[in-house]
XYZ file of C-alpha atoms in Angstrom:
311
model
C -6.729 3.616 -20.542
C -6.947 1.960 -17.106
C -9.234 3.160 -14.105
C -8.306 3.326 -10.882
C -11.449 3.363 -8.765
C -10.038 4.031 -6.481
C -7.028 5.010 -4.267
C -8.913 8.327 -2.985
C -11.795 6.497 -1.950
C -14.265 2.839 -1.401
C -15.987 3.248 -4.659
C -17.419 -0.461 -4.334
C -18.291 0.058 -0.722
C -20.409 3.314 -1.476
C -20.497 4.326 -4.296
C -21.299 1.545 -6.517
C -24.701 2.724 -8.396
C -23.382 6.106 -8.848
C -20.303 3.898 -10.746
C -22.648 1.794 -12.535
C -25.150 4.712 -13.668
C -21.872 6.444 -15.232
C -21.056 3.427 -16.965
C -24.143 3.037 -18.580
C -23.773 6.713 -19.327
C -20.996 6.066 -20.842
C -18.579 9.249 -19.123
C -18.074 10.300 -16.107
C -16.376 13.860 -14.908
C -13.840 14.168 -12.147
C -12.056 17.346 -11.054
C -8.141 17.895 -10.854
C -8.086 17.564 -6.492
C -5.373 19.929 -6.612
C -7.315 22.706 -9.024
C -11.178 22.448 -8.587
C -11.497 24.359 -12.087
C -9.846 21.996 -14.531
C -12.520 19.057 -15.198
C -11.845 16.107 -16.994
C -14.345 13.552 -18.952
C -13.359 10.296 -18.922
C -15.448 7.642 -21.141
C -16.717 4.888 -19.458
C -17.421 3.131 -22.611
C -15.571 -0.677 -23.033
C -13.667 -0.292 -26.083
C -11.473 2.601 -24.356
C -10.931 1.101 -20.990
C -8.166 -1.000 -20.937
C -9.287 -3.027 -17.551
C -10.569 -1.206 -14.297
C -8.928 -1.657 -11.003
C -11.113 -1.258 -8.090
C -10.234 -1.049 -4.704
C -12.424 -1.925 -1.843
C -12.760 -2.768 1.953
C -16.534 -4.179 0.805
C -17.403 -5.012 -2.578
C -20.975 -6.322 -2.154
C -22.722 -3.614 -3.518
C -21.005 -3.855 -6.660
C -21.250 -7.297 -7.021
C -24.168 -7.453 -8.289
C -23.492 -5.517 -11.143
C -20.721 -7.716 -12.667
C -23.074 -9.391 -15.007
C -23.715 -6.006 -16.747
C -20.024 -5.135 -16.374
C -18.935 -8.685 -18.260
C -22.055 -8.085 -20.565
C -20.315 -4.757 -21.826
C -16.916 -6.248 -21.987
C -15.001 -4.543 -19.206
C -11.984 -6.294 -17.649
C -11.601 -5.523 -13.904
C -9.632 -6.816 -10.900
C -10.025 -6.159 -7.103
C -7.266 -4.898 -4.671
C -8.713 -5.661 -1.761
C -7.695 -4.681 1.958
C -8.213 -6.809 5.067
C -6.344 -6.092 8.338
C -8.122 -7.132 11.568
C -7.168 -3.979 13.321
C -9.223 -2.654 16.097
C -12.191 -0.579 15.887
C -10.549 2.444 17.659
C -8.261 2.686 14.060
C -10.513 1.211 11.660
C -14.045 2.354 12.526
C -16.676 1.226 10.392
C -14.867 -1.275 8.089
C -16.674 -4.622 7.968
C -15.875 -7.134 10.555
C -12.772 -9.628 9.513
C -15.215 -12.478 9.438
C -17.364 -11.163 7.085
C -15.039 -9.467 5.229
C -13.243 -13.034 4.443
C -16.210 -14.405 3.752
C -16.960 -11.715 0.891
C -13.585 -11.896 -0.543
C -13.912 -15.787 -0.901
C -17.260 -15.140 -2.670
C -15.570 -12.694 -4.978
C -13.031 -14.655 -5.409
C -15.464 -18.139 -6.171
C -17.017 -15.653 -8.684
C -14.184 -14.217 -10.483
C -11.118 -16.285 -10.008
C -8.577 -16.122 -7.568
C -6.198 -14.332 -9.899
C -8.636 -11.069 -10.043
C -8.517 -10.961 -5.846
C -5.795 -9.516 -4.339
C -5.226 -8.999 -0.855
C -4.042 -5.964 0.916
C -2.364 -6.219 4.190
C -2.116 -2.398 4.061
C -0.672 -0.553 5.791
C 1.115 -1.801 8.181
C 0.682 0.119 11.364
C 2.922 -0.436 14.456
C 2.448 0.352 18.103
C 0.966 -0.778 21.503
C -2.134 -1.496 19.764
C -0.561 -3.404 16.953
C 2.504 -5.185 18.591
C 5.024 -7.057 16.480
C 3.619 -10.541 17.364
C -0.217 -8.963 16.892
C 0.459 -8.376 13.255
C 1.909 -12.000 12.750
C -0.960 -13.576 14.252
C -3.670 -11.031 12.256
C -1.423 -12.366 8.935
C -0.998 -15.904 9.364
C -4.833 -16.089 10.576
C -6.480 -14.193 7.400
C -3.779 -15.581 4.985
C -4.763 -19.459 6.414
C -8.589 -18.244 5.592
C -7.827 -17.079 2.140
C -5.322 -19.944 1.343
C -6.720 -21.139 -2.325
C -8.655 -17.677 -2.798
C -5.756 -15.349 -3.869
C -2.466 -15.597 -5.697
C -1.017 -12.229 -4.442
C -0.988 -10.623 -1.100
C 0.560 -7.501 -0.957
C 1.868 -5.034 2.508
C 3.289 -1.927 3.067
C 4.023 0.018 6.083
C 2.284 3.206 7.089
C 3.699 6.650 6.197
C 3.170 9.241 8.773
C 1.943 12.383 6.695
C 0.558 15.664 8.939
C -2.528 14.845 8.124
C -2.598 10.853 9.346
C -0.729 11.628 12.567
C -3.395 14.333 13.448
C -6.175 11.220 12.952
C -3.690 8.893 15.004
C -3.433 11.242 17.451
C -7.242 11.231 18.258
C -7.463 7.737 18.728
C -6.892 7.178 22.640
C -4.011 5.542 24.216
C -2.529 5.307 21.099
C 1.280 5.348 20.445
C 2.984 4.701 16.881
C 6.033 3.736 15.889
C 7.874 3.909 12.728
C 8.319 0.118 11.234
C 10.265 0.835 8.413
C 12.971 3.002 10.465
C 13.353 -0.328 13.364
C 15.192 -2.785 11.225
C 15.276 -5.801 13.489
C 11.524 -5.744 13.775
C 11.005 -4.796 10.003
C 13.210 -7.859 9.203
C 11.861 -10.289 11.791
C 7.733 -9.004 10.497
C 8.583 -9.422 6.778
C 10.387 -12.725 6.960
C 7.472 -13.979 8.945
C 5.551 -12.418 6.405
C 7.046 -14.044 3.459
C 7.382 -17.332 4.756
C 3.527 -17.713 5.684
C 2.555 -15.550 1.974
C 4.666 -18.934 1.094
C 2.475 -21.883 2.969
C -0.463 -20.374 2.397
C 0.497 -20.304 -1.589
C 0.289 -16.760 -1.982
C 3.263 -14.335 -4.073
C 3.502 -11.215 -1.579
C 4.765 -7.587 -2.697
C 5.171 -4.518 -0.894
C 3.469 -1.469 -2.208
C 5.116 1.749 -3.023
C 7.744 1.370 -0.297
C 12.013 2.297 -1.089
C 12.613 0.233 2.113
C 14.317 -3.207 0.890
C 13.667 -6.612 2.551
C 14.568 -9.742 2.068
C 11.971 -12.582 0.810
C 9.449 -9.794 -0.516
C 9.390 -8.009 -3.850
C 8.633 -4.608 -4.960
C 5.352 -5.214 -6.561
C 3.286 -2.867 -8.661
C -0.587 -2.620 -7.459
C -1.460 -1.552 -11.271
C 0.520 -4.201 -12.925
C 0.354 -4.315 -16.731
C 2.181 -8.148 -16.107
C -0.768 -9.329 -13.807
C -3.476 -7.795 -16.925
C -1.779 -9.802 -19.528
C -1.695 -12.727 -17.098
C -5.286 -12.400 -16.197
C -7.106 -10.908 -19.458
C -4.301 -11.639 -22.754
C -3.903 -7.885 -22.777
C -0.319 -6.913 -23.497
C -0.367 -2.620 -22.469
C 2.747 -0.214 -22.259
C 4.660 -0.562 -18.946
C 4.947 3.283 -18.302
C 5.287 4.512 -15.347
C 2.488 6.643 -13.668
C 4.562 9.888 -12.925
C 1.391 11.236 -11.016
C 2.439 8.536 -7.851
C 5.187 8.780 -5.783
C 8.558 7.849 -7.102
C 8.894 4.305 -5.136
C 5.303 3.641 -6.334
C 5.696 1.045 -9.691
C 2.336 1.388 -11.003
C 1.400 1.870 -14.429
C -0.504 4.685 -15.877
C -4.097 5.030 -14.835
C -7.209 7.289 -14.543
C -8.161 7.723 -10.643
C -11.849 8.577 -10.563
C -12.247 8.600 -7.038
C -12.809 12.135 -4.694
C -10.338 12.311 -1.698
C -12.887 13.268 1.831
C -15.527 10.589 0.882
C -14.756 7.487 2.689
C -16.546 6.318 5.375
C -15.021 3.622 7.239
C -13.088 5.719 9.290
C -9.319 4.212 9.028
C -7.666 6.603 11.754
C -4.085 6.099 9.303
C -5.947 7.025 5.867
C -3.864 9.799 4.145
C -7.267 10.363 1.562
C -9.544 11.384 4.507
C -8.224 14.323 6.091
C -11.259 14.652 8.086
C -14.438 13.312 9.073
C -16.384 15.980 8.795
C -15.813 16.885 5.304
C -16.565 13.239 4.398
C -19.882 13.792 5.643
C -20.392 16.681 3.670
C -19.510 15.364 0.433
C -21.775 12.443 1.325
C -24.303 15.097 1.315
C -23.127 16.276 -1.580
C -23.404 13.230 -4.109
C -26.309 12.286 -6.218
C -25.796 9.353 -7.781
C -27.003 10.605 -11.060
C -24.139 13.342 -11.766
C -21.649 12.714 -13.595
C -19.486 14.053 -10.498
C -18.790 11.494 -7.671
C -19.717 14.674 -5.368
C -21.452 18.011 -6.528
C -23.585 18.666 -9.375
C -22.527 19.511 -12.799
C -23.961 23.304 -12.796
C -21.709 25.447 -14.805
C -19.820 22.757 -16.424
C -19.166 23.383 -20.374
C -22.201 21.863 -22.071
C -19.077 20.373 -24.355
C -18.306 18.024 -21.582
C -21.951 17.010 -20.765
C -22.464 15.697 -24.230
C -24.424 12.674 -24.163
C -22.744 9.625 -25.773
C -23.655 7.784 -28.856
C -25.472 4.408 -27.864
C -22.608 1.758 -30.204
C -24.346 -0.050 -32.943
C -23.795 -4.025 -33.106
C -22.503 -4.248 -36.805
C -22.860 -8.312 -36.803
């Protein structure tokens, strides 16, 4: 089993004890999104987890927790998003600066095959000009030359829910990158040469669009675990992603509405307010990311066996 933690959420950024506590508890429970009745316990336990692929604006309060992580035997890697944008569409991330700086610390402490970086998505308009993105690019991927192996992009999809978030942010107008050719071509050949300098391999992410230079590239990649860990896992689709997505099979454990930095294109936060709430809602010591575990069959609640060293 592989865990996705996660594409509904920054479980690194904020929720990182609440991760940690459920490790050492050796479950956790998380609840269909799309049927709040049907629960599911995952085991958090090493020998069934495969490798865990966290995903993260700001991993520094998980950091610190990667000794107990290696101590149990987990294998992990980081998918990890830097853009530059401006405040007015990405709130409360942390500043670019800073956020380089992290990555290169992560990267210093795990390798530079276990960092990748996430142009993502790619969001065009009179904020975000064609020759804005190229300059954000070349400047973080010159700053992370030596740091990562992999880059990867894709281009922002324009579901009811993001457009009502774009459309609060004022003065804003977006434009559809993947359905202007001439600048799609012009961005990812500029993207793909500098991806090149900078020694990087760049992939787009769950896109049908075709360009030339970049790669259809799978963000849980069963090729990049046996790279990284020796680990040689089934290359099954996950049916439970969209149809251009490549990924592999994986168990997301993250809650969609619980992300707080704010990203005004985010198709997992539908709305601010509800993020607060389920802030509210989470105690690090449930075995839910948010709400308590009242009601839940006992079966599921069963505490797990602490494993016996037999050498």
């Amino acid at each position: 089993m592989i865990i996705s933690a996660s594409r509904r959420t920054d479980i690194p950024a904020f929720y990182a004890e609440w991760f940690i506590r459920r490790v050492r508890a050796g479950f956790l429970l998380t609840r269909n999104p799309f049927n709040h009745n049907q629960i599911r316990r995952v085991s958090m336990l090493a020998q069934d987890v495969e490798a865990i692929v966290f995903w993260t604006r700001n991993p520094t309060n998980l950091m610190p927790y990667f000794s107990e992580l290696d101590e149990r035997g987990f294998n992990y890697y980081f998918q990890y998003t830097i853009t530059g944008y401006p405040r007015s569409i990405e709130r409360s991330v942390p500043n670019p600066y800073k956020a380089i700086d992290d990555f290169r610390k992560l990267s210093v402490q795990l390798g530079a095959g276990r960092v990748i970086w996430r142009y993502d998505p790619v969001l065009l308009s009179n904020l975000l000009p064609l020759e804005e993105h190229k300059r954000l690019f070349q400047k973080i991927a010159k700053n992370l030359a030596g740091y990562t192996r992999r880059v990867v992009v894709s281009f922002s999809d324009f579901y009811k829910k993001t457009e009502k978030n774009l459309r609060d942010v004022e003065g804003l107008i977006c434009s559809d990158i993947a359905t202007d050719r001439d600048s799609l071509q012009k961005l990812t050949d500029f993207m793909a040469k500098t991806a090149a300098q900078y020694g990087m391999e760049i992939f787009t992410c769950a896109e049908e669009v075709e360009v030339n230079g970049i790669g259809h590239g799978k963000c849980i990649d069963e090729r990049l675990i046996q790279e990284v860990f020796g680990l040689t896992l089934s290359g099954d689709k996950d049916k439970g992603q969209r149809e251009s997505c490549g990924c592999i099979k994986s168990v997301d454990v993250g809650v969609y509405n619980t992300c707080l930095h704010g990203c005004s294109y985010c198709y997992a936060t539908f709305s601010h307010e509800r993020v607060i709430s389920n802030k509210r809602n989470h105690d690090p010591d449930s075995p839910f990311l948010v709400g308590s575990a009242e009601g839940v069959d006992p079966d599921l609640l069963l505490a797990v066996k602490s494993q016996q060293s037999l050498f």
